[in-house]
Amino acid sequence: MKNGKHPDPNTIHPIAGYDKEIYVKPTLKNPNIIVGDFTYIADSDFESHVTHLYEWNGDKLIIGKFCQIAAGVEFVMNGANHQMSAVSTFPFYTLEGWNMKPPAAADLPLKGDTVIGNDVWIGQNATIMPGVHIGDGAIIGANAVVARDVDPYSIVAGNPARLIRKRFDDEMIELLEKFAWWDKSIEEINELIPILTSGDFEMVRRELMVRK
């Protein structure tokens, strides 16, 4: 282990003496935010990046393991949505003094849980819109606005975010998904680092095929 230390998913500050990068999981207070081990954000507070997450909507933000979330990223949840099936989108029912009952859930554009896979890199100031699903290994470009699902191991960028390219061919993506290195033990992952950090994709392909 590096410097004689064992990786600990329950530590808050994984870089000694630096408080602007934290492992998210041990800091969570909201039960509707679920984050896997070793996912970090380049900030000292994660929940401030999750907006409009209201208990009455019942939606959740679910993020996998080993994700890398840059500064300024925002997860917009379903509470930000307004009724679009009527003449006005103004939310009279949320404000004092207006004679409007809350609309039925069917009349609101609720899009369900927001789900981020494992080993996803989300670039600086990206915005993830409600109900989006982002697959394992995806890369989200800086300042992107992600309003649609993103396939595993895809790179997207722009506003609205569009596919730039797949990171690997379909065979490699299937091998990586089945291998699911993020679910292995810390000891196994440490041994896999030379493979996980290699740019020799043919070697990686051979290793994954042997180890699957």
PDB file of C-alpha atoms in Angstrom:
ATOM      1  CA  MET A   1       0.000   0.000   0.000  1.00  0.00           C
ATOM      2  CA  LYS A   2       1.189   3.533  -0.773  1.00  0.00           C
ATOM      3  CA  ASN A   3       3.019   5.143   2.156  1.00  0.00           C
ATOM      4  CA  GLY A   4       1.967   2.195   4.267  1.00  0.00           C
ATOM      5  CA  LYS A   5      -1.677   3.292   4.168  1.00  0.00           C
ATOM      6  CA  HIS A   6      -4.644   1.183   3.185  1.00  0.00           C
ATOM      7  CA  PRO A   7      -7.338   2.830   0.994  1.00  0.00           C
ATOM      8  CA  ASP A   8     -10.304   3.635   3.223  1.00  0.00           C
ATOM      9  CA  PRO A   9     -13.689   4.498   1.637  1.00  0.00           C
ATOM     10  CA  ASN A  10     -14.844   5.954   4.960  1.00  0.00           C
ATOM     11  CA  THR A  11     -12.199   8.630   5.168  1.00  0.00           C
ATOM     12  CA  ILE A  12     -13.347  12.095   4.159  1.00  0.00           C
ATOM     13  CA  HIS A  13     -10.076  13.665   3.038  1.00  0.00           C
ATOM     14  CA  PRO A  14      -8.081  11.197   0.913  1.00  0.00           C
ATOM     15  CA  ILE A  15      -5.269  13.698   0.292  1.00  0.00           C
ATOM     16  CA  ALA A  16      -3.416  14.621   3.485  1.00  0.00           C
ATOM     17  CA  GLY A  17      -3.570  18.327   4.258  1.00  0.00           C
ATOM     18  CA  TYR A  18      -5.976  19.127   1.396  1.00  0.00           C
ATOM     19  CA  ASP A  19      -9.657  19.732   2.123  1.00  0.00           C
ATOM     20  CA  LYS A  20     -10.909  20.588  -1.394  1.00  0.00           C
ATOM     21  CA  GLU A  21     -11.255  16.962  -2.422  1.00  0.00           C
ATOM     22  CA  ILE A  22     -13.395  14.541  -0.462  1.00  0.00           C
ATOM     23  CA  TYR A  23     -14.725  11.031  -0.678  1.00  0.00           C
ATOM     24  CA  VAL A  24     -18.462  11.664  -0.901  1.00  0.00           C
ATOM     25  CA  LYS A  25     -19.992   8.626   0.803  1.00  0.00           C
ATOM     26  CA  PRO A  26     -18.933   9.321   4.411  1.00  0.00           C
ATOM     27  CA  THR A  27     -20.231  12.921   4.239  1.00  0.00           C
ATOM     28  CA  LEU A  28     -23.804  12.156   3.167  1.00  0.00           C
ATOM     29  CA  LYS A  29     -26.791  13.125   5.320  1.00  0.00           C
ATOM     30  CA  ASN A  30     -29.683  12.982   2.832  1.00  0.00           C
ATOM     31  CA  PRO A  31     -31.013   9.385   2.571  1.00  0.00           C
ATOM     32  CA  ASN A  32     -32.105  10.026  -1.020  1.00  0.00           C
ATOM     33  CA  ILE A  33     -28.490  10.452  -2.102  1.00  0.00           C
ATOM     34  CA  ILE A  34     -26.649   7.147  -2.474  1.00  0.00           C
ATOM     35  CA  VAL A  35     -22.979   7.136  -3.478  1.00  0.00           C
ATOM     36  CA  GLY A  36     -20.522   4.253  -3.770  1.00  0.00           C
ATOM     37  CA  ASP A  37     -17.083   3.792  -2.275  1.00  0.00           C
ATOM     38  CA  PHE A  38     -14.180   6.006  -3.370  1.00  0.00           C
ATOM     39  CA  THR A  39     -16.257   8.399  -5.466  1.00  0.00           C
ATOM     40  CA  TYR A  40     -14.835  11.884  -4.892  1.00  0.00           C
ATOM     41  CA  ILE A  41     -15.651  15.505  -5.644  1.00  0.00           C
ATOM     42  CA  ALA A  42     -13.225  18.398  -6.013  1.00  0.00           C
ATOM     43  CA  ASP A  43     -14.898  20.386  -3.246  1.00  0.00           C
ATOM     44  CA  SER A  44     -15.399  20.243   0.516  1.00  0.00           C
ATOM     45  CA  ASP A  45     -19.193  19.749   0.361  1.00  0.00           C
ATOM     46  CA  PHE A  46     -21.071  17.429  -1.990  1.00  0.00           C
ATOM     47  CA  GLU A  47     -24.720  17.921  -1.080  1.00  0.00           C
ATOM     48  CA  SER A  48     -24.629  21.607  -2.045  1.00  0.00           C
ATOM     49  CA  HIS A  49     -24.163  20.382  -5.635  1.00  0.00           C
ATOM     50  CA  VAL A  50     -27.517  18.544  -5.551  1.00  0.00           C
ATOM     51  CA  THR A  51     -30.373  20.995  -6.077  1.00  0.00           C
ATOM     52  CA  HIS A  52     -34.166  20.695  -5.929  1.00  0.00           C
ATOM     53  CA  LEU A  53     -34.115  17.306  -4.213  1.00  0.00           C
ATOM     54  CA  TYR A  54     -37.411  17.416  -2.322  1.00  0.00           C
ATOM     55  CA  GLU A  55     -38.662  14.557  -0.188  1.00  0.00           C
ATOM     56  CA  TRP A  56     -42.206  14.696  -1.606  1.00  0.00           C
ATOM     57  CA  ASN A  57     -41.011  13.837  -5.126  1.00  0.00           C
ATOM     58  CA  GLY A  58     -39.442  10.592  -3.949  1.00  0.00           C
ATOM     59  CA  ASP A  59     -36.582  10.725  -6.441  1.00  0.00           C
ATOM     60  CA  LYS A  60     -33.041   9.652  -5.644  1.00  0.00           C
ATOM     61  CA  LEU A  61     -29.542  10.495  -6.822  1.00  0.00           C
ATOM     62  CA  ILE A  62     -27.593   7.237  -7.152  1.00  0.00           C
ATOM     63  CA  ILE A  63     -23.886   7.316  -8.003  1.00  0.00           C
ATOM     64  CA  GLY A  64     -21.585   4.311  -8.310  1.00  0.00           C
ATOM     65  CA  LYS A  65     -18.051   3.664  -7.137  1.00  0.00           C
ATOM     66  CA  PHE A  66     -14.799   5.356  -8.166  1.00  0.00           C
ATOM     67  CA  CYS A  67     -16.484   8.311  -9.902  1.00  0.00           C
ATOM     68  CA  GLN A  68     -14.547  11.546 -10.320  1.00  0.00           C
ATOM     69  CA  ILE A  69     -16.625  14.705  -9.975  1.00  0.00           C
ATOM     70  CA  ALA A  70     -14.997  18.035 -10.770  1.00  0.00           C
ATOM     71  CA  ALA A  71     -15.662  21.394  -9.152  1.00  0.00           C
ATOM     72  CA  GLY A  72     -18.870  23.190 -10.077  1.00  0.00           C
ATOM     73  CA  VAL A  73     -20.821  20.109 -11.160  1.00  0.00           C
ATOM     74  CA  GLU A  74     -24.563  20.366 -10.452  1.00  0.00           C
ATOM     75  CA  PHE A  75     -27.120  17.585 -10.204  1.00  0.00           C
ATOM     76  CA  VAL A  76     -30.560  19.091 -10.877  1.00  0.00           C
ATOM     77  CA  MET A  77     -33.307  16.916  -9.443  1.00  0.00           C
ATOM     78  CA  ASN A  78     -37.010  16.609 -10.286  1.00  0.00           C
ATOM     79  CA  GLY A  79     -38.087  19.351  -7.903  1.00  0.00           C
ATOM     80  CA  ALA A  80     -36.810  21.873 -10.449  1.00  0.00           C
ATOM     81  CA  ASN A  81     -39.471  20.837 -12.971  1.00  0.00           C
ATOM     82  CA  HIS A  82     -42.648  22.903 -13.484  1.00  0.00           C
ATOM     83  CA  GLN A  83     -46.011  21.823 -14.842  1.00  0.00           C
ATOM     84  CA  MET A  84     -45.853  21.988 -18.628  1.00  0.00           C
ATOM     85  CA  SER A  85     -49.321  20.599 -19.436  1.00  0.00           C
ATOM     86  CA  ALA A  86     -51.140  23.845 -18.591  1.00  0.00           C
ATOM     87  CA  VAL A  87     -51.245  27.377 -20.000  1.00  0.00           C
ATOM     88  CA  SER A  88     -48.822  28.741 -17.390  1.00  0.00           C
ATOM     89  CA  THR A  89     -45.741  27.087 -15.940  1.00  0.00           C
ATOM     90  CA  PHE A  90     -45.824  29.350 -12.859  1.00  0.00           C
ATOM     91  CA  PRO A  91     -45.844  27.223  -9.651  1.00  0.00           C
ATOM     92  CA  PHE A  92     -48.624  29.048  -7.779  1.00  0.00           C
ATOM     93  CA  TYR A  93     -49.067  26.092  -5.417  1.00  0.00           C
ATOM     94  CA  THR A  94     -45.579  26.454  -3.950  1.00  0.00           C
ATOM     95  CA  LEU A  95     -45.970  30.121  -3.013  1.00  0.00           C
ATOM     96  CA  GLU A  96     -47.963  31.731  -0.221  1.00  0.00           C
ATOM     97  CA  GLY A  97     -51.330  33.336  -0.916  1.00  0.00           C
ATOM     98  CA  TRP A  98     -52.225  31.636  -4.220  1.00  0.00           C
ATOM     99  CA  ASN A  99     -55.332  29.481  -4.447  1.00  0.00           C
ATOM    100  CA  MET A 100     -53.886  26.481  -6.221  1.00  0.00           C
ATOM    101  CA  LYS A 101     -53.644  22.909  -5.053  1.00  0.00           C
ATOM    102  CA  PRO A 102     -50.547  20.934  -6.048  1.00  0.00           C
ATOM    103  CA  PRO A 103     -50.990  19.343  -9.479  1.00  0.00           C
ATOM    104  CA  ALA A 104     -51.250  15.588  -9.744  1.00  0.00           C
ATOM    105  CA  ALA A 105     -47.944  13.794 -10.123  1.00  0.00           C
ATOM    106  CA  ALA A 106     -49.062  12.695 -13.603  1.00  0.00           C
ATOM    107  CA  ASP A 107     -49.238  16.360 -14.627  1.00  0.00           C
ATOM    108  CA  LEU A 108     -45.628  17.067 -13.639  1.00  0.00           C
ATOM    109  CA  PRO A 109     -42.658  16.081 -15.799  1.00  0.00           C
ATOM    110  CA  LEU A 110     -41.135  13.824 -13.143  1.00  0.00           C
ATOM    111  CA  LYS A 111     -38.389  11.737 -14.693  1.00  0.00           C
ATOM    112  CA  GLY A 112     -37.420   9.347 -11.903  1.00  0.00           C
ATOM    113  CA  ASP A 113     -34.080   8.718 -10.277  1.00  0.00           C
ATOM    114  CA  THR A 114     -30.825  10.125 -11.579  1.00  0.00           C
ATOM    115  CA  VAL A 115     -28.354   7.240 -11.858  1.00  0.00           C
ATOM    116  CA  ILE A 116     -24.619   7.510 -12.491  1.00  0.00           C
ATOM    117  CA  GLY A 117     -22.579   4.347 -13.064  1.00  0.00           C
ATOM    118  CA  ASN A 118     -19.100   3.452 -11.858  1.00  0.00           C
ATOM    119  CA  ASP A 119     -15.782   5.044 -12.887  1.00  0.00           C
ATOM    120  CA  VAL A 120     -17.555   8.026 -14.470  1.00  0.00           C
ATOM    121  CA  TRP A 121     -15.607  11.268 -14.910  1.00  0.00           C
ATOM    122  CA  ILE A 122     -17.785  14.394 -14.795  1.00  0.00           C
ATOM    123  CA  GLY A 123     -15.948  17.515 -15.957  1.00  0.00           C
ATOM    124  CA  GLN A 124     -15.971  20.944 -14.350  1.00  0.00           C
ATOM    125  CA  ASN A 125     -19.264  22.872 -14.253  1.00  0.00           C
ATOM    126  CA  ALA A 126     -21.237  20.121 -15.983  1.00  0.00           C
ATOM    127  CA  THR A 127     -24.967  19.980 -15.244  1.00  0.00           C
ATOM    128  CA  ILE A 128     -26.786  16.665 -14.938  1.00  0.00           C
ATOM    129  CA  MET A 129     -30.538  17.034 -15.489  1.00  0.00           C
ATOM    130  CA  PRO A 130     -33.289  15.048 -13.702  1.00  0.00           C
ATOM    131  CA  GLY A 131     -33.759  11.374 -14.453  1.00  0.00           C
ATOM    132  CA  VAL A 132     -30.617  10.994 -16.555  1.00  0.00           C
ATOM    133  CA  HIS A 133     -28.795   7.641 -16.526  1.00  0.00           C
ATOM    134  CA  ILE A 134     -25.054   7.717 -17.235  1.00  0.00           C
ATOM    135  CA  GLY A 135     -23.341   4.393 -17.895  1.00  0.00           C
ATOM    136  CA  ASP A 136     -20.124   3.007 -16.416  1.00  0.00           C
ATOM    137  CA  GLY A 137     -16.880   4.529 -17.640  1.00  0.00           C
ATOM    138  CA  ALA A 138     -18.490   7.514 -19.353  1.00  0.00           C
ATOM    139  CA  ILE A 139     -16.767  10.907 -19.606  1.00  0.00           C
ATOM    140  CA  ILE A 140     -18.822  14.099 -19.361  1.00  0.00           C
ATOM    141  CA  GLY A 141     -17.102  17.165 -20.818  1.00  0.00           C
ATOM    142  CA  ALA A 142     -16.659  20.415 -18.896  1.00  0.00           C
ATOM    143  CA  ASN A 143     -19.719  22.719 -19.024  1.00  0.00           C
ATOM    144  CA  ALA A 144     -21.855  19.976 -20.594  1.00  0.00           C
ATOM    145  CA  VAL A 145     -25.602  19.939 -19.951  1.00  0.00           C
ATOM    146  CA  VAL A 146     -26.656  16.291 -19.875  1.00  0.00           C
ATOM    147  CA  ALA A 147     -30.383  15.922 -20.511  1.00  0.00           C
ATOM    148  CA  ARG A 148     -30.358  12.441 -22.085  1.00  0.00           C
ATOM    149  CA  ASP A 149     -28.979   9.071 -21.087  1.00  0.00           C
ATOM    150  CA  VAL A 150     -25.314   8.376 -21.788  1.00  0.00           C
ATOM    151  CA  ASP A 151     -24.130   4.904 -22.824  1.00  0.00           C
ATOM    152  CA  PRO A 152     -21.293   3.163 -20.980  1.00  0.00           C
ATOM    153  CA  TYR A 153     -17.783   4.237 -21.997  1.00  0.00           C
ATOM    154  CA  SER A 154     -19.034   7.125 -24.122  1.00  0.00           C
ATOM    155  CA  ILE A 155     -17.680  10.675 -24.226  1.00  0.00           C
ATOM    156  CA  VAL A 156     -20.256  13.464 -24.401  1.00  0.00           C
ATOM    157  CA  ALA A 157     -19.868  17.243 -24.421  1.00  0.00           C
ATOM    158  CA  GLY A 158     -21.777  20.423 -25.206  1.00  0.00           C
ATOM    159  CA  ASN A 159     -25.152  21.995 -24.447  1.00  0.00           C
ATOM    160  CA  PRO A 160     -27.128  19.881 -24.914  1.00  0.00           C
ATOM    161  CA  ALA A 161     -24.535  17.151 -24.456  1.00  0.00           C
ATOM    162  CA  ARG A 162     -23.955  15.080 -27.579  1.00  0.00           C
ATOM    163  CA  LEU A 163     -21.938  11.966 -28.256  1.00  0.00           C
ATOM    164  CA  ILE A 164     -18.352  12.727 -29.267  1.00  0.00           C
ATOM    165  CA  ARG A 165     -17.245   9.113 -29.545  1.00  0.00           C
ATOM    166  CA  LYS A 166     -17.115   5.787 -27.747  1.00  0.00           C
ATOM    167  CA  ARG A 167     -13.959   5.268 -25.751  1.00  0.00           C
ATOM    168  CA  PHE A 168     -13.481   1.674 -26.952  1.00  0.00           C
ATOM    169  CA  ASP A 169     -14.960  -0.783 -29.407  1.00  0.00           C
ATOM    170  CA  ASP A 170     -18.048  -2.776 -28.455  1.00  0.00           C
ATOM    171  CA  GLU A 171     -16.075  -5.919 -27.551  1.00  0.00           C
ATOM    172  CA  MET A 172     -13.844  -4.026 -25.120  1.00  0.00           C
ATOM    173  CA  ILE A 173     -16.834  -2.268 -23.553  1.00  0.00           C
ATOM    174  CA  GLU A 174     -18.586  -5.592 -23.031  1.00  0.00           C
ATOM    175  CA  LEU A 175     -15.457  -7.073 -21.454  1.00  0.00           C
ATOM    176  CA  LEU A 176     -15.079  -4.117 -19.098  1.00  0.00           C
ATOM    177  CA  GLU A 177     -18.729  -4.191 -18.071  1.00  0.00           C
ATOM    178  CA  LYS A 178     -18.563  -7.918 -17.303  1.00  0.00           C
ATOM    179  CA  PHE A 179     -15.239  -7.566 -15.506  1.00  0.00           C
ATOM    180  CA  ALA A 180     -16.635  -4.784 -13.240  1.00  0.00           C
ATOM    181  CA  TRP A 181     -13.292  -4.053 -11.607  1.00  0.00           C
ATOM    182  CA  TRP A 182     -14.933  -1.563  -9.221  1.00  0.00           C
ATOM    183  CA  ASP A 183     -16.693  -4.427  -7.408  1.00  0.00           C
ATOM    184  CA  LYS A 184     -13.483  -6.256  -6.587  1.00  0.00           C
ATOM    185  CA  SER A 185     -11.619  -6.070  -3.290  1.00  0.00           C
ATOM    186  CA  ILE A 186      -9.108  -3.312  -2.573  1.00  0.00           C
ATOM    187  CA  GLU A 187      -6.321  -5.888  -2.771  1.00  0.00           C
ATOM    188  CA  GLU A 188      -7.465  -7.109  -6.182  1.00  0.00           C
ATOM    189  CA  ILE A 189      -7.836  -3.576  -7.512  1.00  0.00           C
ATOM    190  CA  ASN A 190      -4.344  -2.671  -6.345  1.00  0.00           C
ATOM    191  CA  GLU A 191      -3.008  -5.644  -8.299  1.00  0.00           C
ATOM    192  CA  LEU A 192      -5.055  -4.605 -11.347  1.00  0.00           C
ATOM    193  CA  ILE A 193      -3.746  -1.030 -11.451  1.00  0.00           C
ATOM    194  CA  PRO A 194      -1.105  -1.786 -14.140  1.00  0.00           C
ATOM    195  CA  ILE A 195      -3.946  -3.034 -16.371  1.00  0.00           C
ATOM    196  CA  LEU A 196      -6.462  -0.329 -15.450  1.00  0.00           C
ATOM    197  CA  THR A 197      -3.964   2.451 -16.151  1.00  0.00           C
ATOM    198  CA  SER A 198      -2.488   1.031 -19.358  1.00  0.00           C
ATOM    199  CA  GLY A 199      -2.916   2.626 -22.768  1.00  0.00           C
ATOM    200  CA  ASP A 200      -2.076  -0.680 -24.465  1.00  0.00           C
ATOM    201  CA  PHE A 201      -5.667  -1.652 -25.157  1.00  0.00           C
ATOM    202  CA  GLU A 202      -4.808  -4.907 -26.890  1.00  0.00           C
ATOM    203  CA  MET A 203      -2.895  -6.052 -23.819  1.00  0.00           C
ATOM    204  CA  VAL A 204      -5.826  -4.988 -21.659  1.00  0.00           C
ATOM    205  CA  ARG A 205      -8.221  -6.885 -23.927  1.00  0.00           C
ATOM    206  CA  ARG A 206      -6.104 -10.062 -23.610  1.00  0.00           C
ATOM    207  CA  GLU A 207      -5.933  -9.729 -19.833  1.00  0.00           C
ATOM    208  CA  LEU A 208      -9.668  -9.191 -19.502  1.00  0.00           C
ATOM    209  CA  MET A 209     -10.425 -12.198 -21.659  1.00  0.00           C
ATOM    210  CA  VAL A 210      -8.163 -14.372 -19.505  1.00  0.00           C
ATOM    211  CA  ARG A 211      -9.549 -13.021 -16.233  1.00  0.00           C
ATOM    212  CA  LYS A 212     -13.274 -12.927 -17.082  1.00  0.00           C
TER     213      LYS A 212
END
